[in-house]
PDB file of C-alpha atoms in Angstrom:
ATOM      1  CA  MET A 154     136.921  77.142 128.897  1.00 64.00           C
ATOM      2  CA  GLU A 155     135.837  75.347 125.967  1.00 81.00           C
ATOM      3  CA  MET A 156     134.050  77.159 122.893  1.00 80.00           C
ATOM      4  CA  ASN A 157     130.703  75.470 123.933  1.00 83.00           C
ATOM      5  CA  GLU A 158     131.031  76.966 127.321  1.00 83.00           C
ATOM      6  CA  VAL A 159     131.827  80.403 126.362  1.00 83.00           C
ATOM      7  CA  LYS A 160     129.026  80.592 123.908  1.00 86.00           C
ATOM      8  CA  LYS A 161     126.461  79.514 127.020  1.00 82.00           C
ATOM      9  CA  LEU A 162     128.040  82.303 128.902  1.00 84.00           C
ATOM     10  CA  ASP A 163     127.591  85.015 126.698  1.00 86.00           C
ATOM     11  CA  GLU A 164     123.985  83.827 126.010  1.00 86.00           C
ATOM     12  CA  ILE A 165     123.449  83.824 129.754  1.00 88.00           C
ATOM     13  CA  LYS A 166     124.917  87.367 130.191  1.00 84.00           C
ATOM     14  CA  LYS A 167     122.840  88.526 126.938  1.00 86.00           C
ATOM     15  CA  LEU A 168     119.763  87.014 128.839  1.00 87.00           C
ATOM     16  CA  SER A 169     120.358  88.663 132.251  1.00 83.00           C
ATOM     17  CA  GLY A 170     120.616  92.213 130.510  1.00 82.00           C
ATOM     18  CA  LEU A 171     116.854  91.682 129.172  1.00 83.00           C
ATOM     19  CA  TYR A 172     115.396  89.958 131.870  1.00 86.00           C
ATOM     20  CA  LEU A 173     117.431  90.616 135.402  1.00 80.00           C
ATOM     21  CA  ASN A 174     116.184  94.317 135.703  1.00 79.00           C
ATOM     22  CA  THR A 175     113.827  94.477 138.779  1.00 81.00           C
ATOM     23  CA  LEU A 176     117.426  94.733 141.046  1.00 79.00           C
ATOM     24  CA  LYS A 177     119.655  97.351 140.316  1.00 75.00           C
ATOM     25  CA  PRO A 178     122.939  98.144 142.033  1.00 74.00           C
ATOM     26  CA  LYS A 179     123.100 102.229 142.657  1.00 77.00           C
ATOM     27  CA  ASP A 180     126.384 103.808 143.378  1.00 80.00           C
ATOM     28  CA  GLY A 181     128.148 100.688 144.247  1.00 77.00           C
ATOM     29  CA  LYS A 182     125.632 100.089 147.089  1.00 82.00           C
ATOM     30  CA  SER A 183     123.521  96.821 147.447  1.00 85.00           C
ATOM     31  CA  PRO A 184     120.916  96.346 144.534  1.00 84.00           C
ATOM     32  CA  SER A 185     117.716  98.055 145.109  1.00 83.00           C
ATOM     33  CA  ALA A 186     114.024  97.660 143.181  1.00 83.00           C
ATOM     34  CA  GLU A 187     111.944 100.525 142.212  1.00 86.00           C
ATOM     35  CA  ILE A 188     108.262 100.597 142.935  1.00 88.00           C
ATOM     36  CA  LYS A 189     106.124 103.008 140.889  1.00 90.00           C
ATOM     37  CA  MET A 190     103.397 104.924 142.453  1.00 90.00           C
ATOM     38  CA  LEU A 191     100.850 107.123 140.778  1.00 92.00           C
ATOM     39  CA  ASN A 192     101.272 109.968 143.865  1.00 91.00           C
ATOM     40  CA  TYR A 193     101.798 110.348 147.502  1.00 91.00           C
ATOM     41  CA  SER A 194      98.444 108.975 148.283  1.00 92.00           C
ATOM     42  CA  GLU A 195      98.817 106.045 146.368  1.00 93.00           C
ATOM     43  CA  LEU A 196     101.904 105.294 148.422  1.00 92.00           C
ATOM     44  CA  GLY A 197     100.044 106.276 151.619  1.00 92.00           C
ATOM     45  CA  SER A 198      97.647 103.731 151.119  1.00 93.00           C
ATOM     46  CA  VAL A 199     100.057 100.980 150.453  1.00 93.00           C
ATOM     47  CA  ILE A 200     101.646 101.861 153.707  1.00 93.00           C
ATOM     48  CA  THR A 201      98.417 102.145 155.323  1.00 93.00           C
ATOM     49  CA  ASN A 202      97.663  98.643 153.992  1.00 93.00           C
ATOM     50  CA  MET A 203     100.990  97.221 155.060  1.00 92.00           C
ATOM     51  CA  LEU A 204     100.008  98.027 158.306  1.00 92.00           C
ATOM     52  CA  ARG A 205      96.856  96.869 158.458  1.00 91.00           C
ATOM     53  CA  LEU A 206      98.179  93.497 157.130  1.00 90.00           C
ATOM     54  CA  CYS A 207     100.560  93.505 160.271  1.00 89.00           C
ATOM     55  CA  ILE A 208      97.789  94.188 162.690  1.00 88.00           C
ATOM     56  CA  LEU A 209      95.702  91.273 161.204  1.00 86.00           C
ATOM     57  CA  ALA A 210      98.402  89.102 161.464  1.00 85.00           C
ATOM     58  CA  LEU A 211      99.082  89.715 164.961  1.00 84.00           C
ATOM     59  CA  GLU A 212      95.711  89.525 165.859  1.00 82.00           C
ATOM     60  CA  GLN A 213      95.367  85.956 164.527  1.00 79.00           C
ATOM     61  CA  ASP A 214      96.951  83.289 166.521  1.00 64.00           C
ATOM     62  CA  TYR A 215     100.355  83.778 165.392  1.00 56.00           C
ATOM     63  CA  GLY A 216     101.942  80.670 166.834  1.00 60.00           C
ATOM     64  CA  LYS A 217      99.961  78.604 164.774  1.00 62.00           C
ATOM     65  CA  ASN A 218     100.690  79.977 160.926  1.00 60.00           C
ATOM     66  CA  LYS A 219     103.452  81.978 160.443  1.00 68.00           C
ATOM     67  CA  MET A 220     102.411  82.491 156.782  1.00 77.00           C
ATOM     68  CA  ILE A 221     102.572  86.165 157.030  1.00 79.00           C
ATOM     69  CA  ASP A 222     106.203  87.538 157.731  1.00 85.00           C
ATOM     70  CA  VAL A 223     105.235  90.674 159.944  1.00 87.00           C
ATOM     71  CA  GLY A 224     108.845  91.918 160.511  1.00 89.00           C
ATOM     72  CA  LEU A 225     109.338  91.681 156.720  1.00 90.00           C
ATOM     73  CA  ILE A 226     106.317  93.553 156.274  1.00 90.00           C
ATOM     74  CA  LEU A 227     106.980  96.282 158.681  1.00 91.00           C
ATOM     75  CA  GLU A 228     110.896  96.627 157.265  1.00 91.00           C
ATOM     76  CA  GLN A 229     109.034  97.319 153.786  1.00 91.00           C
ATOM     77  CA  ALA A 230     106.578  99.816 155.181  1.00 91.00           C
ATOM     78  CA  LEU A 231     109.543 101.817 156.775  1.00 90.00           C
ATOM     79  CA  HIS A 232     111.651 101.749 153.493  1.00 89.00           C
ATOM     80  CA  LEU A 233     108.221 103.157 151.778  1.00 91.00           C
ATOM     81  CA  PHE A 234     107.768 105.727 154.088  1.00 88.00           C
ATOM     82  CA  PRO A 235     108.499 109.150 152.421  1.00 89.00           C
ATOM     83  CA  THR A 236     111.243 110.379 155.176  1.00 87.00           C
ATOM     84  CA  ASP A 237     112.448 113.202 152.699  1.00 88.00           C
ATOM     85  CA  GLU A 238     109.066 114.406 151.816  1.00 88.00           C
ATOM     86  CA  MET A 239     107.920 115.034 155.540  1.00 87.00           C
ATOM     87  CA  GLU A 240     110.947 116.992 156.180  1.00 87.00           C
ATOM     88  CA  LEU A 241     110.226 119.151 153.037  1.00 87.00           C
ATOM     89  CA  LEU A 242     106.418 119.713 154.638  1.00 83.00           C
ATOM     90  CA  ASP A 243     108.072 120.739 157.978  1.00 87.00           C
ATOM     91  CA  LEU A 244     110.145 123.145 156.363  1.00 85.00           C
ATOM     92  CA  VAL A 245     107.397 124.783 154.621  1.00 83.00           C
ATOM     93  CA  GLN A 246     105.316 124.602 157.726  1.00 83.00           C
ATOM     94  CA  GLU A 247     108.122 126.683 159.338  1.00 83.00           C
ATOM     95  CA  MET A 248     108.113 129.167 156.520  1.00 81.00           C
ATOM     96  CA  LEU A 249     104.458 129.652 156.617  1.00 80.00           C
ATOM     97  CA  VAL A 250     104.429 129.846 160.290  1.00 78.00           C
ATOM     98  CA  GLN A 251     107.297 132.734 160.447  1.00 84.00           C
ATOM     99  CA  GLY A 252     105.483 134.399 157.312  1.00 74.00           C
ATOM    100  CA  ALA A 253     102.361 134.800 159.213  1.00 64.00           C
TER     101      ALA A 253
END
């Protein structure tokens, strides 16, 4: 590799470290992006509105306009759903019922 190419490659590596921060691999797995939420209410609102968007898209004449990828939106809503927290709520409820 020529010296000029090495400098360009080093510059690209430097810039990528500064700017390419959205998708980060974790523990050797595929890269993932973090979505920051204020609280579970906001998370619930985001999921609800994504589902409403899908309902609206499906109610329209979907064959004519495929500008909204309903499958992709539903997949993201599934990823956002707080499954672990729901399991925790089940355990807490079970403990409350047993203690009553």
